[in-house]
Short mmCIF file of C-alpha atoms and ligand atoms in Angstrom, two decimals:
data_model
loop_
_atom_site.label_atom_id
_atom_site.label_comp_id
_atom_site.label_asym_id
_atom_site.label_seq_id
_atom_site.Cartn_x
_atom_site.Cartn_y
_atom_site.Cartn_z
CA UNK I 1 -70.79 -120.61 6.63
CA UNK I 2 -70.34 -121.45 2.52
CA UNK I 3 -71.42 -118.78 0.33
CA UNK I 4 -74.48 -118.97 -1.03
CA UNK I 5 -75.90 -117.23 -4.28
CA UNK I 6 -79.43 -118.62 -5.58
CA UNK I 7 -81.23 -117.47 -8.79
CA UNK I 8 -85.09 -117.60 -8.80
CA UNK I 9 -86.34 -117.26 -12.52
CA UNK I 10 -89.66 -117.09 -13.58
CA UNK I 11 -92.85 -115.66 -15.50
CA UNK I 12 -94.39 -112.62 -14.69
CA UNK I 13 -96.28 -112.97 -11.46
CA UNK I 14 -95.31 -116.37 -11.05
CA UNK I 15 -94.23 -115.70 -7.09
CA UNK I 16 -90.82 -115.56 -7.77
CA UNK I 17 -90.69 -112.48 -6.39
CA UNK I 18 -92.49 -113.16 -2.55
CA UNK I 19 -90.62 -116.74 -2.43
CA UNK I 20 -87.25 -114.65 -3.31
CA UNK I 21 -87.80 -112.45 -0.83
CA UNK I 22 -88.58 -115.16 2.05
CA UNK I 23 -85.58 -117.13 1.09
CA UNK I 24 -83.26 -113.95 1.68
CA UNK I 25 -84.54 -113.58 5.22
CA UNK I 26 -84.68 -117.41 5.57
CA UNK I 27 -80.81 -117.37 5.02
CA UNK I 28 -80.19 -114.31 6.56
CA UNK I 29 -79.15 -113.05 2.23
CA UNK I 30 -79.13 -109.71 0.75
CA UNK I 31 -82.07 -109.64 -2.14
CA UNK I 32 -82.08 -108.21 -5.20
CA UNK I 33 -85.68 -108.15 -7.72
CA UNK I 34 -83.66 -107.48 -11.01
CA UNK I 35 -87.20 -106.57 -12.32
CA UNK I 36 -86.94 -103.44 -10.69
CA UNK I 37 -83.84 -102.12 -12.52
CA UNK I 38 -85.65 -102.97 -15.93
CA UNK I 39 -88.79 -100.87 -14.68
CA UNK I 40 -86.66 -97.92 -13.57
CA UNK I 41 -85.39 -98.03 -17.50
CA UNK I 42 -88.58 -97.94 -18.21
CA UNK I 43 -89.78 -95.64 -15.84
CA UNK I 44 -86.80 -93.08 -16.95
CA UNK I 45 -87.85 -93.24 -20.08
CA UNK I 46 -91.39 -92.07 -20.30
CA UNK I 47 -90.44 -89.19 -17.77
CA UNK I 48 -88.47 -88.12 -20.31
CA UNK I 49 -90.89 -87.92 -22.64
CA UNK I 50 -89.28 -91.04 -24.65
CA UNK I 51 -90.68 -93.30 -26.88
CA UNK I 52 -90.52 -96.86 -25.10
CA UNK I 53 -89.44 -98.14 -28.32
CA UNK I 54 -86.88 -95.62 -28.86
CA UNK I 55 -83.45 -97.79 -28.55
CA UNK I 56 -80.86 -95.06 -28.59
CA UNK I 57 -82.27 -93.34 -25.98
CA UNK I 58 -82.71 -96.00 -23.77
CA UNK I 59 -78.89 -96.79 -24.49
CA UNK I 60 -78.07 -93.54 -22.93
CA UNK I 61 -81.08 -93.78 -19.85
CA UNK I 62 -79.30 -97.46 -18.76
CA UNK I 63 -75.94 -95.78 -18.14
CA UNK I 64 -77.22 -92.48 -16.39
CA UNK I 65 -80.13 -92.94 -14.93
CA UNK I 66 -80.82 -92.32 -10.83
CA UNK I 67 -81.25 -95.56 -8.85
CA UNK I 68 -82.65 -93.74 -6.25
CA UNK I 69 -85.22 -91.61 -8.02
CA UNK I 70 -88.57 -93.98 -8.00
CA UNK I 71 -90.54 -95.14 -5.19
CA UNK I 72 -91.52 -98.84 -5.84
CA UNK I 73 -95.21 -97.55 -6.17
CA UNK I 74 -94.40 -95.49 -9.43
CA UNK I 75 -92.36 -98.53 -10.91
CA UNK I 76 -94.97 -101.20 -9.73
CA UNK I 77 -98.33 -100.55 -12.09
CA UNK I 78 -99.05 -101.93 -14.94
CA UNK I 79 -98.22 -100.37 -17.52
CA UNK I 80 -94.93 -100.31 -16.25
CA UNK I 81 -94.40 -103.99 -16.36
CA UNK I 82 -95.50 -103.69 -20.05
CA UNK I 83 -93.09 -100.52 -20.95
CA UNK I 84 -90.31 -102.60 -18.68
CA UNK I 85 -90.58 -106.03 -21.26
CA UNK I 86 -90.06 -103.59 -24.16
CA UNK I 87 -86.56 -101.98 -23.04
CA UNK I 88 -85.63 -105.51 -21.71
CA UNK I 89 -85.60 -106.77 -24.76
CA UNK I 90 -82.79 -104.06 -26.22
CA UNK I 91 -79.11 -105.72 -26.05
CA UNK I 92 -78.01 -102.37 -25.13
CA UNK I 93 -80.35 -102.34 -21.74
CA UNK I 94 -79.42 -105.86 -20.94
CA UNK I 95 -75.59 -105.09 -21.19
CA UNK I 96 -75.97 -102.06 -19.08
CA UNK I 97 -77.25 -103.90 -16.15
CA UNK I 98 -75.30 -106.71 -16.22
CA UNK I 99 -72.38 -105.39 -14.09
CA UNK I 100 -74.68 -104.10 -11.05
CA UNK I 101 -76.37 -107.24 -11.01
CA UNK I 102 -73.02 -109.29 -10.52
CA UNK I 103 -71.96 -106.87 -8.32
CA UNK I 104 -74.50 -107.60 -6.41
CA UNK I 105 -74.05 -111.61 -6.28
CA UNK I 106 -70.67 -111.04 -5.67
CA UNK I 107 -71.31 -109.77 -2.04
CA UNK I 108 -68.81 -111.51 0.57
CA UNK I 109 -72.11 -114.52 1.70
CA UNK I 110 -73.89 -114.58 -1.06
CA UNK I 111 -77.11 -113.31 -2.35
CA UNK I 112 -80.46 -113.97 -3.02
CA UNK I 113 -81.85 -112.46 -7.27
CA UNK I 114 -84.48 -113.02 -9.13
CA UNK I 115 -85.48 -112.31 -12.62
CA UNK I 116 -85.21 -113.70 -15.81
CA UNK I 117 -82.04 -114.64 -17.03
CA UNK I 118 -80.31 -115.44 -13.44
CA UNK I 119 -79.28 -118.98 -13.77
CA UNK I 120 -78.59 -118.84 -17.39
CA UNK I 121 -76.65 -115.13 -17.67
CA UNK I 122 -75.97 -113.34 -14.94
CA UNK I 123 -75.07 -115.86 -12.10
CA UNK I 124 -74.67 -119.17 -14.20
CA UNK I 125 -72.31 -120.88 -11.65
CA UNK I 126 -75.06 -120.56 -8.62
CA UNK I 127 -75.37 -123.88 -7.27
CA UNK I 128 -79.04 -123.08 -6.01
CA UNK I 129 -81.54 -122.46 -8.96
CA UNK I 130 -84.73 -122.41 -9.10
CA UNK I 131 -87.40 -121.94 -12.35
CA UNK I 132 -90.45 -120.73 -10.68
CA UNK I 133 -94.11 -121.02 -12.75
CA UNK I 134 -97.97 -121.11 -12.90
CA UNK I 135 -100.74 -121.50 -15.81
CA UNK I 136 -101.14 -117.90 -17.25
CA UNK I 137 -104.45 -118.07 -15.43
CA UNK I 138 -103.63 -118.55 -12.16
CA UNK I 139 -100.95 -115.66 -12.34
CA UNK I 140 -103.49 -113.72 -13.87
CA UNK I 141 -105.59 -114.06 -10.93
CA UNK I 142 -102.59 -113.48 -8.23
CA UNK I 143 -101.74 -109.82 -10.44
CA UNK I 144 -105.43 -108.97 -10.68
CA UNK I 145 -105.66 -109.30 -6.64
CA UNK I 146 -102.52 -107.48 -6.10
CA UNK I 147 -103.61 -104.62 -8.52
CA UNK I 148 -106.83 -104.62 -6.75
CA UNK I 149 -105.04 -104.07 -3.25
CA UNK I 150 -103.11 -100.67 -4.86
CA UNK I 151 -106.66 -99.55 -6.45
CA UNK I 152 -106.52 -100.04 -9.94
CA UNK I 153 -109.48 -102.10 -11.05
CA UNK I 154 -108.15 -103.69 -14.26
CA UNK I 155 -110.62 -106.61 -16.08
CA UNK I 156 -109.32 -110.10 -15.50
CA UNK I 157 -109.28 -111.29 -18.92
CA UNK I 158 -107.07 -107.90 -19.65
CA UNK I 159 -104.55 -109.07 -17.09
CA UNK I 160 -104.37 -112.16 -18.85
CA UNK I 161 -103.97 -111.10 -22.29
CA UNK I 162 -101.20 -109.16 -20.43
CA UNK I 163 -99.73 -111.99 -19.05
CA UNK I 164 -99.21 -113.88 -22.26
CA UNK I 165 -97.99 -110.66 -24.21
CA UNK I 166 -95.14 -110.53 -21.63
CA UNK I 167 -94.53 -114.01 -21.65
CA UNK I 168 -94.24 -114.06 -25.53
CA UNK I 169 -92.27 -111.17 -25.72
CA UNK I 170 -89.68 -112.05 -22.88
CA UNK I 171 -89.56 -116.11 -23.95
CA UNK I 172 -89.27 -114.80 -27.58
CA UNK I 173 -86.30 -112.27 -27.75
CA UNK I 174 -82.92 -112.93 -28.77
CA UNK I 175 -81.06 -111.58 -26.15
CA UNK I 176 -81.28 -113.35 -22.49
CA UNK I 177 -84.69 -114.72 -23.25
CA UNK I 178 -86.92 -115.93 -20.56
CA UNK I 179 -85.72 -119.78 -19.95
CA UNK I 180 -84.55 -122.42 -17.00
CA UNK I 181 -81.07 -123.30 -17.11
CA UNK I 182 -80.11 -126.40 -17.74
CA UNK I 183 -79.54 -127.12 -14.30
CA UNK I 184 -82.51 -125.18 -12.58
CA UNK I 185 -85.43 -127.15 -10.80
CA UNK I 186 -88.55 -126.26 -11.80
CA UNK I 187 -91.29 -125.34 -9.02
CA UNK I 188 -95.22 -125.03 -10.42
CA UNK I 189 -96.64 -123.21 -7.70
CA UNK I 190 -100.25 -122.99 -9.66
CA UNK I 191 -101.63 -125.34 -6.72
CA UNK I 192 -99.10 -124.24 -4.13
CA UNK I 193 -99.99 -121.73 -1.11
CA UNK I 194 -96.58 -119.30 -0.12
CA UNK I 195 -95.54 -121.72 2.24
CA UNK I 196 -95.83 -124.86 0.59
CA UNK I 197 -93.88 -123.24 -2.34
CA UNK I 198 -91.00 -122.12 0.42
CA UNK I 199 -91.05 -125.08 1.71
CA UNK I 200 -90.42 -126.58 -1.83
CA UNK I 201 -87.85 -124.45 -2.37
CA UNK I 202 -85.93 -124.69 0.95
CA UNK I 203 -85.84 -128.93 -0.03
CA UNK I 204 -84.17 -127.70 -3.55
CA UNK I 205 -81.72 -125.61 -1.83
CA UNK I 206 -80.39 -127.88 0.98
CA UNK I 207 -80.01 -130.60 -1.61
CA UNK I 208 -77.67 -128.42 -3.73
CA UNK I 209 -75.88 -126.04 -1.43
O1 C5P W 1 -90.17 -109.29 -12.82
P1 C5P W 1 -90.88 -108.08 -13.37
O2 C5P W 1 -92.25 -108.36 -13.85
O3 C5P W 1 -90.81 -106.92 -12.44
O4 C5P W 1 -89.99 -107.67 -14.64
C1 C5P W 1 -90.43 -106.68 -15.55
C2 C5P W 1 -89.85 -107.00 -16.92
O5 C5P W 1 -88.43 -106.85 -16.87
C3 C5P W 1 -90.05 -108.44 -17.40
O6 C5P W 1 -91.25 -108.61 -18.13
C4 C5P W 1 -88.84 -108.70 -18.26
O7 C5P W 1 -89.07 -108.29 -19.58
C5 C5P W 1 -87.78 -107.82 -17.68
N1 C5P W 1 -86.79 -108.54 -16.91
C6 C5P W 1 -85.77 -109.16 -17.60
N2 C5P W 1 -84.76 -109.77 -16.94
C7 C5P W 1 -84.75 -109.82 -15.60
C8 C5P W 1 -85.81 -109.24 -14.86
C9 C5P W 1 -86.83 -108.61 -15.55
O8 C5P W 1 -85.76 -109.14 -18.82
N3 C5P W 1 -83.73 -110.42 -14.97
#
């Protein structure tokens, strides 16, 4: 069978990550949530005692720090996804990842990442692409339900305000910002259960593959 590599892009809590993660079992594809590497970052740098803001240091975290140090629920919370924005936006961090996430998409069948800059910097030839979004409000509402399920009660409207901080901040940087590619399809899943939105998606991909 062809090779396949598709890029899911998207807004925070936009359900890039769930529909990534059925497509790779759909198609039998290892999956990678590039999100994760920017939280360990992150993550590696407040254990340290680092200012999240504090670029040299997170030059030296993105080449040295242990993959396999964090268990998802210690890069998962909140104010991780905040702290993980902040270091994503450093040229330095973004150039550090780069070659592990190629790596990865290089794998002999293909691969299945998703992120923010997929289609447009780290896999631009993909033939399967997908731009993945909701209103602010609905993914409000789908992060305050899954913070909920791991215990922390966090207001709605704060979850919001969130949201469009992170969107601002990842849309509005210089380096890899948040975008589709040119030749992404966007999918607004705002009125979309999981399975219409794979099923969506699974059109897309046959079409283009
Ligand atoms: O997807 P997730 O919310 O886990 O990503 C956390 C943060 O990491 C994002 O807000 C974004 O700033 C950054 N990120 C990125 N490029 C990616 C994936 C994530 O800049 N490919």
């Amino acid at each position: 069978r062809k090779r396949l590599v598709i890029a899911v892009d998207g807004p925070a809590a936009s359900g890039k990550g769930t529909l990534a993660r059925r497509l790779a079992a759909h198609y039998g594809l290892p999956y990678l949530d590039t999100g994760l590497l920017y939280r360990m970052v992150a993550r590696a740098m407040l254990d340290a005692g680092h200012e999240i803001r504090d670029a040299e240091a997170a030059a030296l975290i993105v080449n040295s720090f242990d993959e396999t140090a964090f268990p998802e629920e210690r890069l998962r919370g909140r104010e991780i996804g905040e702290a993980a924005s902040v270091v994503a936006a450093m040229p330095a961090v973004r150039a550090g990842l780069l070659a592990r996430q190629r790596r990865f998409a290089a794998q002999a069948g293909g691969a299945v990442l998703d992120g923010r800059d997929i289609g447009t910097v780290i896999c631009p030839d993909a033939p399967a692409k997908l731009f993945v979004t909701a209103t602010p409000e609905v993914r409000a509402a789908r992060r305050h339900k899954e913070l909920l399920g791991r215990g922390e009660a966090v207001p709605f409207d704060g979850i919001l305000a969130d949201i469009r901080r992170r969107d601002a901040r990842d849309s509005g940087r210089n380096d890899a910002p948040l975008k589709a590619a040119d030749d992404a399809v966007t999918l607004d899943t705002s009125a979309l259960t999981v399975e219409e939105a794979f099923a969506a998606a699974i059109g897309i991909i046959e079409q283009r593959r």
